[in-house]
Structures are given as structure tokens and as C-alpha cells.
């Protein structure tokens, strides 16, 4: 499972640090960090988007984590499961994915409810997914109530509803599959993290300034737009949406970037 692979990645990283312990710690802080037990981020939901069809009924977008936090398609036209040209081809691969047709106003999206995220100040929540953006301006691949990822005006990054982007240049992201990991920090956008294709990005304030009072997660994640209104719906393809409580490490991100699974002979009903 993804959870076992992520835990293994942490154990490998911990084992690589042991020579430092044998040569002595440089400071109390370093010793404490090396000796503190490692705990994998907790998987809250895993959405492979491999159902046979979606019609807008509750529970149709299946949670493969075993937590039974199933989701629902919304908007018009609805997104649809698709098999052609996935992020990682072959079997095993990433298999089917969701096609999101737009438009940005009330287009198709997924609503994933009942996620027991940590809403305390400073708590972190990680969301990973594969993204094929078609280049449409001003769309959001994922969003909470008002804390989201926004593709706008040549930038890609975190938004808090203040016409703000804390992130990177979006050059090269359109019309191809890219793996995205976003780490949201409640009340502190500057502490967020973004990985593209397994690589940590250097983030900076690209537009306006963040509103940290709205930079919080909640128990419903929307895939395509945000919960605040029906605007900014995504246009393109999305796949392998995973939500973790806590911040994923660089090793865990790399594991997710390379992850595949067996493809069903027939899409899951």
C-alpha cells in the first residue's frame, strides 16, 4: 500500500543517518532530531478515479485507502473516468483518471467529504495528485473553503482568496502530466510547501499578499475549484488524489511520484 511504502521510505532515511550517531552529535538539537522516533504522515483518503462511470450520486468516487471516505461528482458537465494516455502507462501503472471538461464556472468537479484533517493552527495537511492542465487561465486543481492551488497569469501556487499566489512560474506545466504535492499549513502560507515531479520548489510571493486567517483546511476537499463558490473549476485531467494528515517528507514525495498499481481488467464499478 502507499502507507507501507511511505513508512519504508522514512525508515531508509533514518537508517542513512545512523553513521552520524556513531561519530557523535554536533549539538543537543541535532541529537534530539536524530533520536526522535519517525512517524509517517497518516493517509486519510486515496482516490484512484477508476470507476466505470460517474453520475453525480453520493459515494460514487471510491476511497481506496480502506477508510470508506467516498466522494461525489458535482457540476455540469460532470467529470468522467477515462483510460487513454494516463500519467504512467502500462500495467501496473496509474491506470484510469478523471477528465475535467470545464468550464471554469460550475464545471465538473469532485467533492471529497468527511476527511478528519487537523484544523489546529500550524497543523499541516498534504495533498498529492497527478495533473494534466490544458492551459486554461485562472483555474484551481484542488481547494478547501478558501485555501487552494491556483493556476493564473503565468503562476501556480497557494491562494487564500485575496487575489494572491505564493508559488512558482507555471511555464512548462501545461499540456503534460505532472505530479504535484502541496503541503498546507493552517494560518501560515509562508510555511507551505510545493513539490513538482518529486522536486521541492522554491516558493515566493507572486501576486498580492496572503490572508492567513483564511489559510486553513476543513473536512471537505474539492478537486476542481474550491468550496467558496462555483468558480475556478479545473480544465484538464487529474488522477491519484491522496490526502495525508501531516507533512510528507521528500522521500515520501519521491515514493508517491514513482508509485504504480495493477490496473483492473475492467474499470471498478
mmCIF file of N, CA, C and O in Angstrom, residues 55-129:
data_model
loop_
_atom_site.group_PDB
_atom_site.id
_atom_site.type_symbol
_atom_site.label_atom_id
_atom_site.label_comp_id
_atom_site.label_asym_id
_atom_site.label_seq_id
_atom_site.Cartn_x
_atom_site.Cartn_y
_atom_site.Cartn_z
ATOM 1 N N UNK A 55 -22.165 9.580 -12.108
ATOM 2 C CA UNK A 55 -23.468 10.164 -12.449
ATOM 3 C C UNK A 55 -23.925 11.228 -11.461
ATOM 4 O O UNK A 55 -25.035 11.742 -11.581
ATOM 5 N N UNK A 56 -23.098 11.535 -10.465
ATOM 6 C CA UNK A 56 -23.461 12.558 -9.500
ATOM 7 C C UNK A 56 -24.111 12.038 -8.233
ATOM 8 O O UNK A 56 -24.622 12.824 -7.437
ATOM 9 N N UNK A 57 -24.076 10.719 -8.004
ATOM 10 C CA UNK A 57 -24.675 10.166 -6.789
ATOM 11 C C UNK A 57 -23.644 10.117 -5.668
ATOM 12 O O UNK A 57 -22.436 10.024 -5.908
ATOM 13 N N UNK A 58 -24.118 10.178 -4.452
ATOM 14 C CA UNK A 58 -23.237 10.154 -3.287
ATOM 15 C C UNK A 58 -22.452 8.848 -3.223
ATOM 16 O O UNK A 58 -22.992 7.770 -3.496
ATOM 17 N N UNK A 59 -21.185 8.933 -2.857
ATOM 18 C CA UNK A 59 -20.352 7.758 -2.638
ATOM 19 C C UNK A 59 -19.801 7.098 -3.880
ATOM 20 O O UNK A 59 -19.178 6.040 -3.793
ATOM 21 N N UNK A 60 -19.963 7.713 -5.050
ATOM 22 C CA UNK A 60 -19.541 7.051 -6.292
ATOM 23 C C UNK A 60 -18.031 7.146 -6.559
ATOM 24 O O UNK A 60 -17.477 6.323 -7.276
ATOM 25 N N UNK A 61 -17.363 8.126 -6.000
ATOM 26 C CA UNK A 61 -15.912 8.266 -6.164
ATOM 27 C C UNK A 61 -15.260 7.533 -4.997
ATOM 28 O O UNK A 61 -15.278 8.010 -3.860
ATOM 29 N N UNK A 62 -14.694 6.369 -5.280
ATOM 30 C CA UNK A 62 -14.305 5.452 -4.215
ATOM 31 C C UNK A 62 -12.972 5.808 -3.558
ATOM 32 O O UNK A 62 -12.013 6.206 -4.222
ATOM 33 N N UNK A 63 -12.953 5.637 -2.246
ATOM 34 C CA UNK A 63 -11.755 5.811 -1.440
ATOM 35 C C UNK A 63 -11.053 4.464 -1.326
ATOM 36 O O UNK A 63 -11.569 3.535 -0.709
ATOM 37 N N UNK A 64 -9.862 4.346 -1.949
ATOM 38 C CA UNK A 64 -9.121 3.086 -1.963
ATOM 39 C C UNK A 64 -8.264 2.880 -0.724
ATOM 40 O O UNK A 64 -7.581 1.869 -0.605
ATOM 41 N N UNK A 65 -8.290 3.833 0.219
ATOM 42 C CA UNK A 65 -7.456 3.710 1.419
ATOM 43 C C UNK A 65 -8.010 2.709 2.418
ATOM 44 O O UNK A 65 -7.299 2.315 3.351
ATOM 45 N N UNK A 66 -9.269 2.329 2.253
ATOM 46 C CA UNK A 66 -9.920 1.474 3.240
ATOM 47 C C UNK A 66 -10.662 2.254 4.306
ATOM 48 O O UNK A 66 -11.317 1.660 5.177
ATOM 49 N N UNK A 67 -10.600 3.590 4.248
ATOM 50 C CA UNK A 67 -11.269 4.421 5.244
ATOM 51 C C UNK A 67 -12.726 4.728 4.893
ATOM 52 O O UNK A 67 -13.440 5.330 5.705
ATOM 53 N N UNK A 68 -13.141 4.334 3.678
ATOM 54 C CA UNK A 68 -14.535 4.496 3.244
ATOM 55 C C UNK A 68 -15.013 5.943 3.242
ATOM 56 O O UNK A 68 -16.182 6.229 3.536
ATOM 57 N N UNK A 69 -14.096 6.851 2.891
ATOM 58 C CA UNK A 69 -14.474 8.269 2.761
ATOM 59 C C UNK A 69 -14.708 8.572 1.283
ATOM 60 O O UNK A 69 -13.925 9.255 0.634
ATOM 61 N N UNK A 70 -15.786 8.029 0.773
ATOM 62 C CA UNK A 70 -16.073 8.114 -0.649
ATOM 63 C C UNK A 70 -16.577 9.511 -1.016
ATOM 64 O O UNK A 70 -17.172 10.214 -0.185
ATOM 65 N N UNK A 71 -16.351 9.899 -2.273
ATOM 66 C CA UNK A 71 -16.715 11.224 -2.731
ATOM 67 C C UNK A 71 -17.820 11.211 -3.761
ATOM 68 O O UNK A 71 -18.434 10.171 -4.051
ATOM 69 N N UNK A 72 -18.064 12.378 -4.359
ATOM 70 C CA UNK A 72 -19.180 12.567 -5.274
ATOM 71 C C UNK A 72 -18.779 13.565 -6.359
ATOM 72 O O UNK A 72 -18.035 14.510 -6.094
ATOM 73 N N UNK A 73 -19.264 13.354 -7.576
ATOM 74 C CA UNK A 73 -19.051 14.321 -8.643
ATOM 75 C C UNK A 73 -20.136 15.393 -8.591
ATOM 76 O O UNK A 73 -21.280 15.130 -8.221
ATOM 77 N N UNK A 74 -19.740 16.641 -8.962
ATOM 78 C CA UNK A 74 -20.667 17.771 -8.978
ATOM 79 C C UNK A 74 -20.393 18.594 -10.226
ATOM 80 O O UNK A 74 -19.414 18.377 -10.937
ATOM 81 N N UNK A 75 -21.237 19.576 -10.487
ATOM 82 C CA UNK A 75 -21.035 20.493 -11.594
ATOM 83 C C UNK A 75 -21.640 19.997 -12.891
ATOM 84 O O UNK A 75 -22.272 18.934 -12.951
ATOM 85 N N UNK A 76 -21.445 20.805 -13.935
ATOM 86 C CA UNK A 76 -22.001 20.456 -15.244
ATOM 87 C C UNK A 76 -21.110 21.019 -16.356
ATOM 88 O O UNK A 76 -20.808 22.211 -16.363
ATOM 89 N N UNK A 77 -20.697 20.139 -17.299
ATOM 90 C CA UNK A 77 -20.905 18.691 -17.289
ATOM 91 C C UNK A 77 -20.028 18.018 -16.240
ATOM 92 O O UNK A 77 -18.991 18.557 -15.856
ATOM 93 N N UNK A 78 -20.465 16.841 -15.790
ATOM 94 C CA UNK A 78 -19.704 16.103 -14.784
ATOM 95 C C UNK A 78 -18.358 15.649 -15.342
ATOM 96 O O UNK A 78 -18.226 15.413 -16.548
ATOM 97 N N UNK A 79 -17.344 15.502 -14.482
ATOM 98 C CA UNK A 79 -16.115 14.841 -14.937
ATOM 99 C C UNK A 79 -16.401 13.386 -15.277
ATOM 100 O O UNK A 79 -17.425 12.834 -14.860
ATOM 101 N N UNK A 80 -15.487 12.762 -16.006
ATOM 102 C CA UNK A 80 -15.710 11.377 -16.427
ATOM 103 C C UNK A 80 -14.428 10.567 -16.303
ATOM 104 O O UNK A 80 -13.335 11.076 -16.576
ATOM 105 N N UNK A 81 -14.516 9.279 -15.882
ATOM 106 C CA UNK A 81 -13.333 8.406 -15.849
ATOM 107 C C UNK A 81 -12.883 8.102 -17.283
ATOM 108 O O UNK A 81 -13.706 7.844 -18.162
ATOM 109 N N UNK A 82 -11.569 8.129 -17.500
ATOM 110 C CA UNK A 82 -11.009 7.940 -18.837
ATOM 111 C C UNK A 82 -9.762 7.073 -18.742
ATOM 112 O O UNK A 82 -9.012 7.149 -17.769
ATOM 113 N N UNK A 83 -9.514 6.252 -19.760
ATOM 114 C CA UNK A 83 -8.385 5.314 -19.754
ATOM 115 C C UNK A 83 -7.217 5.742 -20.641
ATOM 116 O O UNK A 83 -6.063 5.410 -20.349
ATOM 117 N N UNK A 84 -7.459 6.474 -21.718
ATOM 118 C CA UNK A 84 -6.415 6.745 -22.710
ATOM 119 C C UNK A 84 -5.340 7.679 -22.167
ATOM 120 O O UNK A 84 -5.644 8.681 -21.519
ATOM 121 N N UNK A 85 -4.064 7.320 -22.402
ATOM 122 C CA UNK A 85 -2.907 8.170 -22.080
ATOM 123 C C UNK A 85 -2.850 8.600 -20.617
ATOM 124 O O UNK A 85 -2.928 9.790 -20.289
ATOM 125 N N UNK A 86 -2.685 7.655 -19.697
ATOM 126 C CA UNK A 86 -2.580 8.008 -18.278
ATOM 127 C C UNK A 86 -1.224 8.616 -17.943
ATOM 128 O O UNK A 86 -0.326 8.677 -18.780
ATOM 129 N N UNK A 87 -1.081 9.033 -16.697
ATOM 130 C CA UNK A 87 0.184 9.633 -16.256
ATOM 131 C C UNK A 87 1.335 8.647 -16.368
ATOM 132 O O UNK A 87 2.421 8.994 -16.855
ATOM 133 N N UNK A 88 1.130 7.425 -15.909
ATOM 134 C CA UNK A 88 2.144 6.370 -16.048
ATOM 135 C C UNK A 88 1.478 5.204 -16.784
ATOM 136 O O UNK A 88 0.532 4.603 -16.285
ATOM 137 N N UNK A 89 1.983 4.934 -17.987
ATOM 138 C CA UNK A 89 1.394 3.898 -18.821
ATOM 139 C C UNK A 89 1.802 2.510 -18.351
ATOM 140 O O UNK A 89 2.728 2.347 -17.559
ATOM 141 N N UNK A 90 1.110 1.491 -18.885
ATOM 142 C CA UNK A 90 1.440 0.109 -18.562
ATOM 143 C C UNK A 90 0.596 -0.420 -17.433
ATOM 144 O O UNK A 90 -0.221 0.272 -16.836
ATOM 145 N N UNK A 91 0.842 -1.697 -17.140
ATOM 146 C CA UNK A 91 0.151 -2.390 -16.060
ATOM 147 C C UNK A 91 1.170 -3.244 -15.308
ATOM 148 O O UNK A 91 1.664 -4.229 -15.859
ATOM 149 N N UNK A 92 1.571 -2.808 -14.094
ATOM 150 C CA UNK A 92 0.983 -1.726 -13.303
ATOM 151 C C UNK A 92 1.293 -0.326 -13.860
ATOM 152 O O UNK A 92 2.266 -0.131 -14.571
ATOM 153 N N UNK A 93 0.431 0.596 -13.529
ATOM 154 C CA UNK A 93 0.569 1.985 -13.943
ATOM 155 C C UNK A 93 -0.310 2.836 -13.057
ATOM 156 O O UNK A 93 -0.649 2.441 -11.944
ATOM 157 N N UNK A 94 -0.705 4.023 -13.563
ATOM 158 C CA UNK A 94 -1.675 4.826 -12.818
ATOM 159 C C UNK A 94 -3.091 4.590 -13.346
ATOM 160 O O UNK A 94 -4.059 5.081 -12.760
ATOM 161 N N UNK A 95 -3.186 3.871 -14.463
ATOM 162 C CA UNK A 95 -4.475 3.364 -14.959
ATOM 163 C C UNK A 95 -5.424 4.507 -15.323
ATOM 164 O O UNK A 95 -4.992 5.503 -15.868
ATOM 165 N N UNK A 96 -6.687 4.371 -15.009
ATOM 166 C CA UNK A 96 -7.672 5.382 -15.392
ATOM 167 C C UNK A 96 -7.489 6.659 -14.572
ATOM 168 O O UNK A 96 -6.818 6.674 -13.529
ATOM 169 N N UNK A 97 -8.115 7.725 -15.053
ATOM 170 C CA UNK A 97 -8.028 9.033 -14.391
ATOM 171 C C UNK A 97 -9.331 9.778 -14.631
ATOM 172 O O UNK A 97 -10.218 9.315 -15.362
ATOM 173 N N UNK A 98 -9.462 10.954 -14.029
ATOM 174 C CA UNK A 98 -10.647 11.764 -14.235
ATOM 175 C C UNK A 98 -10.400 12.853 -15.265
ATOM 176 O O UNK A 98 -9.405 13.578 -15.181
ATOM 177 N N UNK A 99 -11.310 12.969 -16.227
ATOM 178 C CA UNK A 99 -11.252 14.068 -17.198
ATOM 179 C C UNK A 99 -12.213 15.168 -16.748
ATOM 180 O O UNK A 99 -13.400 14.914 -16.538
ATOM 181 N N UNK A 100 -11.689 16.372 -16.627
ATOM 182 C CA UNK A 100 -12.454 17.510 -16.138
ATOM 183 C C UNK A 100 -12.659 18.485 -17.306
ATOM 184 O O UNK A 100 -11.717 19.150 -17.737
ATOM 185 N N UNK A 101 -13.885 18.596 -17.801
ATOM 186 C CA UNK A 101 -14.113 19.321 -19.048
ATOM 187 C C UNK A 101 -14.225 20.831 -18.923
ATOM 188 O O UNK A 101 -14.273 21.523 -19.936
ATOM 189 N N UNK A 102 -14.250 21.388 -17.677
ATOM 190 C CA UNK A 102 -14.583 22.793 -17.543
ATOM 191 C C UNK A 102 -16.094 22.953 -17.710
ATOM 192 O O UNK A 102 -16.822 21.956 -17.761
ATOM 193 N N UNK A 103 -16.630 24.183 -17.834
ATOM 194 C CA UNK A 103 -15.880 25.421 -17.833
ATOM 195 C C UNK A 103 -15.487 25.797 -16.413
ATOM 196 O O UNK A 103 -15.824 25.099 -15.453
ATOM 197 N N UNK A 104 -14.770 26.935 -16.319
ATOM 198 C CA UNK A 104 -14.326 27.377 -15.003
ATOM 199 C C UNK A 104 -15.507 27.780 -14.120
ATOM 200 O O UNK A 104 -15.386 27.804 -12.894
ATOM 201 N N UNK A 105 -16.661 28.091 -14.704
ATOM 202 C CA UNK A 105 -17.852 28.447 -13.943
ATOM 203 C C UNK A 105 -18.778 27.234 -13.833
ATOM 204 O O UNK A 105 -19.434 26.838 -14.806
ATOM 205 N N UNK A 106 -18.770 26.607 -12.639
ATOM 206 C CA UNK A 106 -19.617 25.447 -12.320
ATOM 207 C C UNK A 106 -19.353 24.235 -13.211
ATOM 208 O O UNK A 106 -20.224 23.412 -13.429
ATOM 209 N N UNK A 107 -18.132 24.088 -13.719
ATOM 210 C CA UNK A 107 -17.770 22.884 -14.459
ATOM 211 C C UNK A 107 -17.658 21.686 -13.532
ATOM 212 O O UNK A 107 -17.849 21.779 -12.311
ATOM 213 N N UNK A 108 -17.344 20.535 -14.104
ATOM 214 C CA UNK A 108 -17.278 19.302 -13.327
ATOM 215 C C UNK A 108 -16.190 19.319 -12.272
ATOM 216 O O UNK A 108 -15.089 19.847 -12.482
ATOM 217 N N UNK A 109 -16.476 18.717 -11.128
ATOM 218 C CA UNK A 109 -15.524 18.659 -10.012
ATOM 219 C C UNK A 109 -15.864 17.456 -9.141
ATOM 220 O O UNK A 109 -16.890 16.795 -9.322
ATOM 221 N N UNK A 110 -14.989 17.168 -8.186
ATOM 222 C CA UNK A 110 -15.218 16.117 -7.198
ATOM 223 C C UNK A 110 -15.280 16.750 -5.820
ATOM 224 O O UNK A 110 -14.496 17.651 -5.505
ATOM 225 N N UNK A 111 -16.182 16.269 -4.994
ATOM 226 C CA UNK A 111 -16.263 16.729 -3.613
ATOM 227 C C UNK A 111 -15.975 15.544 -2.696
ATOM 228 O O UNK A 111 -16.690 14.546 -2.697
ATOM 229 N N UNK A 112 -14.897 15.675 -1.912
ATOM 230 C CA UNK A 112 -14.437 14.608 -1.023
ATOM 231 C C UNK A 112 -14.665 15.050 0.415
ATOM 232 O O UNK A 112 -13.910 15.868 0.957
ATOM 233 N N UNK A 113 -15.701 14.524 1.033
ATOM 234 C CA UNK A 113 -16.122 14.976 2.356
ATOM 235 C C UNK A 113 -15.728 13.991 3.449
ATOM 236 O O UNK A 113 -15.325 12.858 3.186
ATOM 237 N N UNK A 114 -15.858 14.441 4.682
ATOM 238 C CA UNK A 114 -15.617 13.585 5.835
ATOM 239 C C UNK A 114 -14.156 13.307 6.124
ATOM 240 O O UNK A 114 -13.833 12.313 6.787
ATOM 241 N N UNK A 115 -13.257 14.179 5.652
ATOM 242 C CA UNK A 115 -11.824 13.987 5.902
ATOM 243 C C UNK A 115 -11.468 14.552 7.282
ATOM 244 O O UNK A 115 -11.658 15.746 7.526
ATOM 245 N N UNK A 116 -10.943 13.728 8.189
ATOM 246 C CA UNK A 116 -10.645 14.195 9.541
ATOM 247 C C UNK A 116 -9.309 14.938 9.624
ATOM 248 O O UNK A 116 -8.379 14.537 10.331
ATOM 249 N N UNK A 117 -9.213 16.039 8.906
ATOM 250 C CA UNK A 117 -7.980 16.819 8.885
ATOM 251 C C UNK A 117 -7.805 17.546 10.215
ATOM 252 O O UNK A 117 -8.766 17.777 10.955
ATOM 253 N N UNK A 118 -6.580 17.933 10.494
ATOM 254 C CA UNK A 118 -6.262 18.676 11.705
ATOM 255 C C UNK A 118 -6.426 20.164 11.416
ATOM 256 O O UNK A 118 -5.704 20.723 10.589
ATOM 257 N N UNK A 119 -7.367 20.821 12.078
ATOM 258 C CA UNK A 119 -7.638 22.230 11.831
ATOM 259 C C UNK A 119 -6.952 23.161 12.824
ATOM 260 O O UNK A 119 -7.200 24.371 12.816
ATOM 261 N N UNK A 120 -6.082 22.628 13.677
ATOM 262 C CA UNK A 120 -5.394 23.449 14.667
ATOM 263 C C UNK A 120 -4.402 24.393 13.989
ATOM 264 O O UNK A 120 -3.831 24.061 12.937
ATOM 265 N N UNK A 121 -4.167 25.571 14.560
ATOM 266 C CA UNK A 121 -3.174 26.487 13.989
ATOM 267 C C UNK A 121 -1.809 25.815 13.857
ATOM 268 O O UNK A 121 -1.337 25.154 14.790
ATOM 269 N N UNK A 122 -1.192 25.964 12.692
ATOM 270 C CA UNK A 122 0.122 25.385 12.453
ATOM 271 C C UNK A 122 0.122 23.949 11.985
ATOM 272 O O UNK A 122 1.158 23.444 11.540
ATOM 273 N N UNK A 123 -1.011 23.269 12.080
ATOM 274 C CA UNK A 123 -1.084 21.877 11.620
ATOM 275 C C UNK A 123 -0.964 21.811 10.104
ATOM 276 O O UNK A 123 -1.361 22.734 9.387
ATOM 277 N N UNK A 124 -0.423 20.705 9.609
ATOM 278 C CA UNK A 124 -0.167 20.550 8.179
ATOM 279 C C UNK A 124 -0.993 19.415 7.587
ATOM 280 O O UNK A 124 -1.203 18.387 8.233
ATOM 281 N N UNK A 125 -1.415 19.616 6.352
ATOM 282 C CA UNK A 125 -2.155 18.619 5.586
ATOM 283 C C UNK A 125 -1.531 18.539 4.201
ATOM 284 O O UNK A 125 -1.306 19.572 3.559
ATOM 285 N N UNK A 126 -1.246 17.326 3.724
ATOM 286 C CA UNK A 126 -0.618 17.137 2.414
ATOM 287 C C UNK A 126 -1.624 16.565 1.423
ATOM 288 O O UNK A 126 -2.359 15.632 1.746
ATOM 289 N N UNK A 127 -1.639 17.131 0.229
ATOM 290 C CA UNK A 127 -2.487 16.629 -0.855
ATOM 291 C C UNK A 127 -1.587 16.365 -2.058
ATOM 292 O O UNK A 127 -0.838 17.248 -2.487
ATOM 293 N N UNK A 128 -1.634 15.138 -2.584
ATOM 294 C CA UNK A 128 -0.836 14.783 -3.755
ATOM 295 C C UNK A 128 -1.755 14.346 -4.881
ATOM 296 O O UNK A 128 -2.825 13.787 -4.636
ATOM 297 N N UNK A 129 -1.335 14.599 -6.124
ATOM 298 C CA UNK A 129 -2.151 14.225 -7.270
ATOM 299 C C UNK A 129 -1.343 14.388 -8.553
ATOM 300 O O UNK A 129 -0.339 15.106 -8.604
#
